C-alpha cells in the first residue's frame, strides 16, 4: 500500500494518541470526519495499523527492572529454533524477542520487579527451556529513549 502525505500525518497523530476522535483528527488534517474515518479503516484493513494498545508505566506496575538477555542455542536445527520460539512466546516476562546474528541467537527483553524476581525467572522458567547453551544478561541502568512510534 502506498501512503500519501495525509496518511503519514494521520498515522503520526494516531501513534501520538490513538484515542483522538475523528473530529479532532479532521481538524488537524483539514479533512471531513467521514474522510478521516475512511482513511483509518483503509489503513486498518490493509494491516498498516495492526492494533491499538495502552502503554503502561513500568514503575507503577512494578515491572521496571529491565533485562536484555542474550541467548545462545545448543544447535541451530530448525526444530530447536522453532521449539525455542514457541516456548518463549509463553513467557509473560518476555516483552520482546529478536532472532539476531552474531555471537548469540536471540535477544530477549524482560521486565520484572527486581533482581530477585529475575533470578526466579531464570531458574524456574528460562533455563528450563530446552536447547539453551548459554545466556548473557545486561541490566538497564536508565531509560534514555523509549518510543513505539515509527517515523514515515
Tab-separated table of C-alpha atoms in Angstrom:
chain	number	residue	atom	x	y	z
A	1	UNK	CA	0.000	0.000	0.000
A	2	UNK	CA	1.351	3.396	-0.967
A	3	UNK	CA	0.937	6.037	1.754
A	4	UNK	CA	0.340	9.644	0.778
A	5	UNK	CA	1.366	12.603	2.961
A	6	UNK	CA	-2.061	12.776	4.600
A	7	UNK	CA	-1.873	9.081	5.545
A	8	UNK	CA	1.578	9.672	7.040
A	9	UNK	CA	0.345	12.650	9.081
A	10	UNK	CA	-2.700	10.687	10.211
A	11	UNK	CA	-0.502	7.795	11.328
A	12	UNK	CA	1.777	10.228	13.180
A	13	UNK	CA	-1.195	11.654	15.099
A	14	UNK	CA	-2.594	8.190	15.863
A	15	UNK	CA	0.785	6.999	17.148
A	16	UNK	CA	0.905	10.077	19.360
A	17	UNK	CA	-2.574	9.373	20.794
A	18	UNK	CA	-4.858	6.786	19.216
A	19	UNK	CA	-7.788	7.875	21.383
A	20	UNK	CA	-8.203	11.089	19.413
A	21	UNK	CA	-11.629	11.324	17.847
A	22	UNK	CA	-12.150	11.510	14.112
A	23	UNK	CA	-13.426	15.049	14.743
A	24	UNK	CA	-10.137	16.043	16.428
A	25	UNK	CA	-8.131	14.427	13.637
A	26	UNK	CA	-10.236	16.094	10.954
A	27	UNK	CA	-9.446	19.487	12.496
A	28	UNK	CA	-5.719	18.749	12.479
A	29	UNK	CA	-5.690	17.429	8.923
A	30	UNK	CA	-8.292	19.674	7.314
A	31	UNK	CA	-10.457	16.780	6.153
A	32	UNK	CA	-14.038	15.797	6.909
A	33	UNK	CA	-14.817	13.388	9.726
A	34	UNK	CA	-16.015	10.883	7.132
A	35	UNK	CA	-12.758	11.148	5.162
A	36	UNK	CA	-10.721	10.535	8.343
A	37	UNK	CA	-12.893	7.562	9.298
A	38	UNK	CA	-12.491	6.048	5.819
A	39	UNK	CA	-8.719	6.572	5.828
A	40	UNK	CA	-8.368	4.933	9.258
A	41	UNK	CA	-10.498	1.969	8.131
A	42	UNK	CA	-8.411	1.662	4.939
A	43	UNK	CA	-5.187	1.637	6.999
A	44	UNK	CA	-6.623	-0.949	9.413
A	45	UNK	CA	-7.902	-3.200	6.613
A	46	UNK	CA	-4.531	-3.028	4.835
A	47	UNK	CA	-2.788	-4.073	8.054
A	48	UNK	CA	-0.791	-0.833	8.316
A	49	UNK	CA	-2.473	-0.322	11.696
A	50	UNK	CA	-2.265	-3.743	13.303
A	51	UNK	CA	-3.774	-2.952	16.731
A	52	UNK	CA	-4.331	-0.322	19.386
A	53	UNK	CA	-2.728	-0.675	22.818
A	54	UNK	CA	-2.371	1.071	26.158
A	55	UNK	CA	1.230	1.800	27.172
A	56	UNK	CA	1.788	1.226	30.885
A	57	UNK	CA	4.147	2.994	33.255
A	58	UNK	CA	6.533	0.147	34.159
A	59	UNK	CA	7.317	1.572	37.598
A	60	UNK	CA	3.636	1.823	38.561
A	61	UNK	CA	3.032	-1.842	37.730
A	62	UNK	CA	6.311	-2.927	39.362
A	63	UNK	CA	7.945	-4.224	36.168
A	64	UNK	CA	10.673	-1.600	35.816
A	65	UNK	CA	13.703	-3.883	36.236
A	66	UNK	CA	14.523	-4.355	32.547
A	67	UNK	CA	16.925	-7.034	31.377
A	68	UNK	CA	18.345	-7.718	27.930
A	69	UNK	CA	19.170	-11.397	27.903
A	70	UNK	CA	21.261	-12.812	25.066
A	71	UNK	CA	20.531	-16.477	24.427
A	72	UNK	CA	22.670	-18.966	22.523
A	73	UNK	CA	21.094	-22.231	21.417
A	74	UNK	CA	22.995	-25.508	21.637
A	75	UNK	CA	22.311	-26.235	17.960
A	76	UNK	CA	20.701	-24.410	15.076
A	77	UNK	CA	18.486	-27.211	13.855
A	78	UNK	CA	15.161	-25.983	12.532
A	79	UNK	CA	13.186	-27.909	15.153
A	80	UNK	CA	15.286	-26.444	18.004
A	81	UNK	CA	14.796	-22.895	16.713
A	82	UNK	CA	11.053	-23.362	16.257
A	83	UNK	CA	10.656	-25.026	19.655
A	84	UNK	CA	12.555	-22.238	21.433
A	85	UNK	CA	10.480	-19.567	19.672
A	86	UNK	CA	7.247	-21.347	20.575
A	87	UNK	CA	8.254	-21.719	24.233
A	88	UNK	CA	9.483	-18.133	24.630
A	89	UNK	CA	6.081	-16.886	23.435
A	90	UNK	CA	4.577	-18.311	26.645
A	91	UNK	CA	6.944	-16.426	28.982
A	92	UNK	CA	4.920	-13.418	30.153
A	93	UNK	CA	8.007	-11.623	31.462
A	94	UNK	CA	9.479	-11.525	27.940
A	95	UNK	CA	8.089	-8.451	26.193
A	96	UNK	CA	10.247	-8.657	23.068
A	97	UNK	CA	12.277	-11.413	21.414
A	98	UNK	CA	14.606	-10.907	18.464
A	99	UNK	CA	16.316	-13.611	16.409
A	100	UNK	CA	19.691	-11.998	15.709
A	101	UNK	CA	23.013	-12.581	14.008
A	102	UNK	CA	26.332	-12.569	15.832
A	103	UNK	CA	27.607	-14.394	18.903
A	104	UNK	CA	24.126	-15.049	20.269
A	105	UNK	CA	20.977	-16.321	18.584
A	106	UNK	CA	18.312	-14.308	20.415
A	107	UNK	CA	17.949	-11.166	22.469
A	108	UNK	CA	15.084	-11.128	24.942
A	109	UNK	CA	13.737	-8.001	26.599
A	110	UNK	CA	12.459	-8.984	30.020
A	111	UNK	CA	10.537	-6.892	32.534
A	112	UNK	CA	10.427	-7.980	36.169
A	113	UNK	CA	10.105	-6.402	39.622
A	114	UNK	CA	13.744	-6.646	40.761
A	115	UNK	CA	16.917	-8.751	40.652
A	116	UNK	CA	15.383	-11.428	42.881
A	117	UNK	CA	12.410	-11.670	40.532
A	118	UNK	CA	14.812	-12.014	37.596
A	119	UNK	CA	16.743	-14.777	39.375
A	120	UNK	CA	13.485	-16.626	39.967
A	121	UNK	CA	12.517	-16.178	36.306
A	122	UNK	CA	15.895	-17.533	35.178
A	123	UNK	CA	15.798	-20.547	37.496
A	124	UNK	CA	12.170	-21.556	37.102
A	125	UNK	CA	11.358	-20.544	33.544
A	126	UNK	CA	14.111	-19.541	31.122
A	127	UNK	CA	16.687	-22.195	31.987
A	128	UNK	CA	14.013	-24.902	31.839
A	129	UNK	CA	13.646	-24.310	28.095
A	130	UNK	CA	15.334	-26.953	26.017
A	131	UNK	CA	18.318	-26.366	23.746
A	132	UNK	CA	19.735	-23.274	25.509
A	133	UNK	CA	23.534	-23.463	25.571
A	134	UNK	CA	24.210	-20.159	27.353
A	135	UNK	CA	22.804	-16.797	28.331
A	136	UNK	CA	24.277	-13.368	29.000
A	137	UNK	CA	22.258	-10.725	30.850
A	138	UNK	CA	22.572	-6.939	30.835
A	139	UNK	CA	20.543	-4.795	33.196
A	140	UNK	CA	19.071	-1.400	32.320
A	141	UNK	CA	20.607	1.472	34.286
A	142	UNK	CA	18.317	4.153	32.888
A	143	UNK	CA	15.936	4.527	30.001
A	144	UNK	CA	17.280	7.116	27.577
A	145	UNK	CA	14.682	6.644	24.824
A	146	UNK	CA	11.577	4.509	24.585
A	147	UNK	CA	9.147	5.023	21.751
A	148	UNK	CA	6.760	2.902	19.793
A	149	UNK	CA	6.374	5.478	17.018
A	150	UNK	CA	7.612	4.738	13.517
A	151	UNK	CA	8.510	7.878	11.575
A	152	UNK	CA	7.329	7.694	7.960
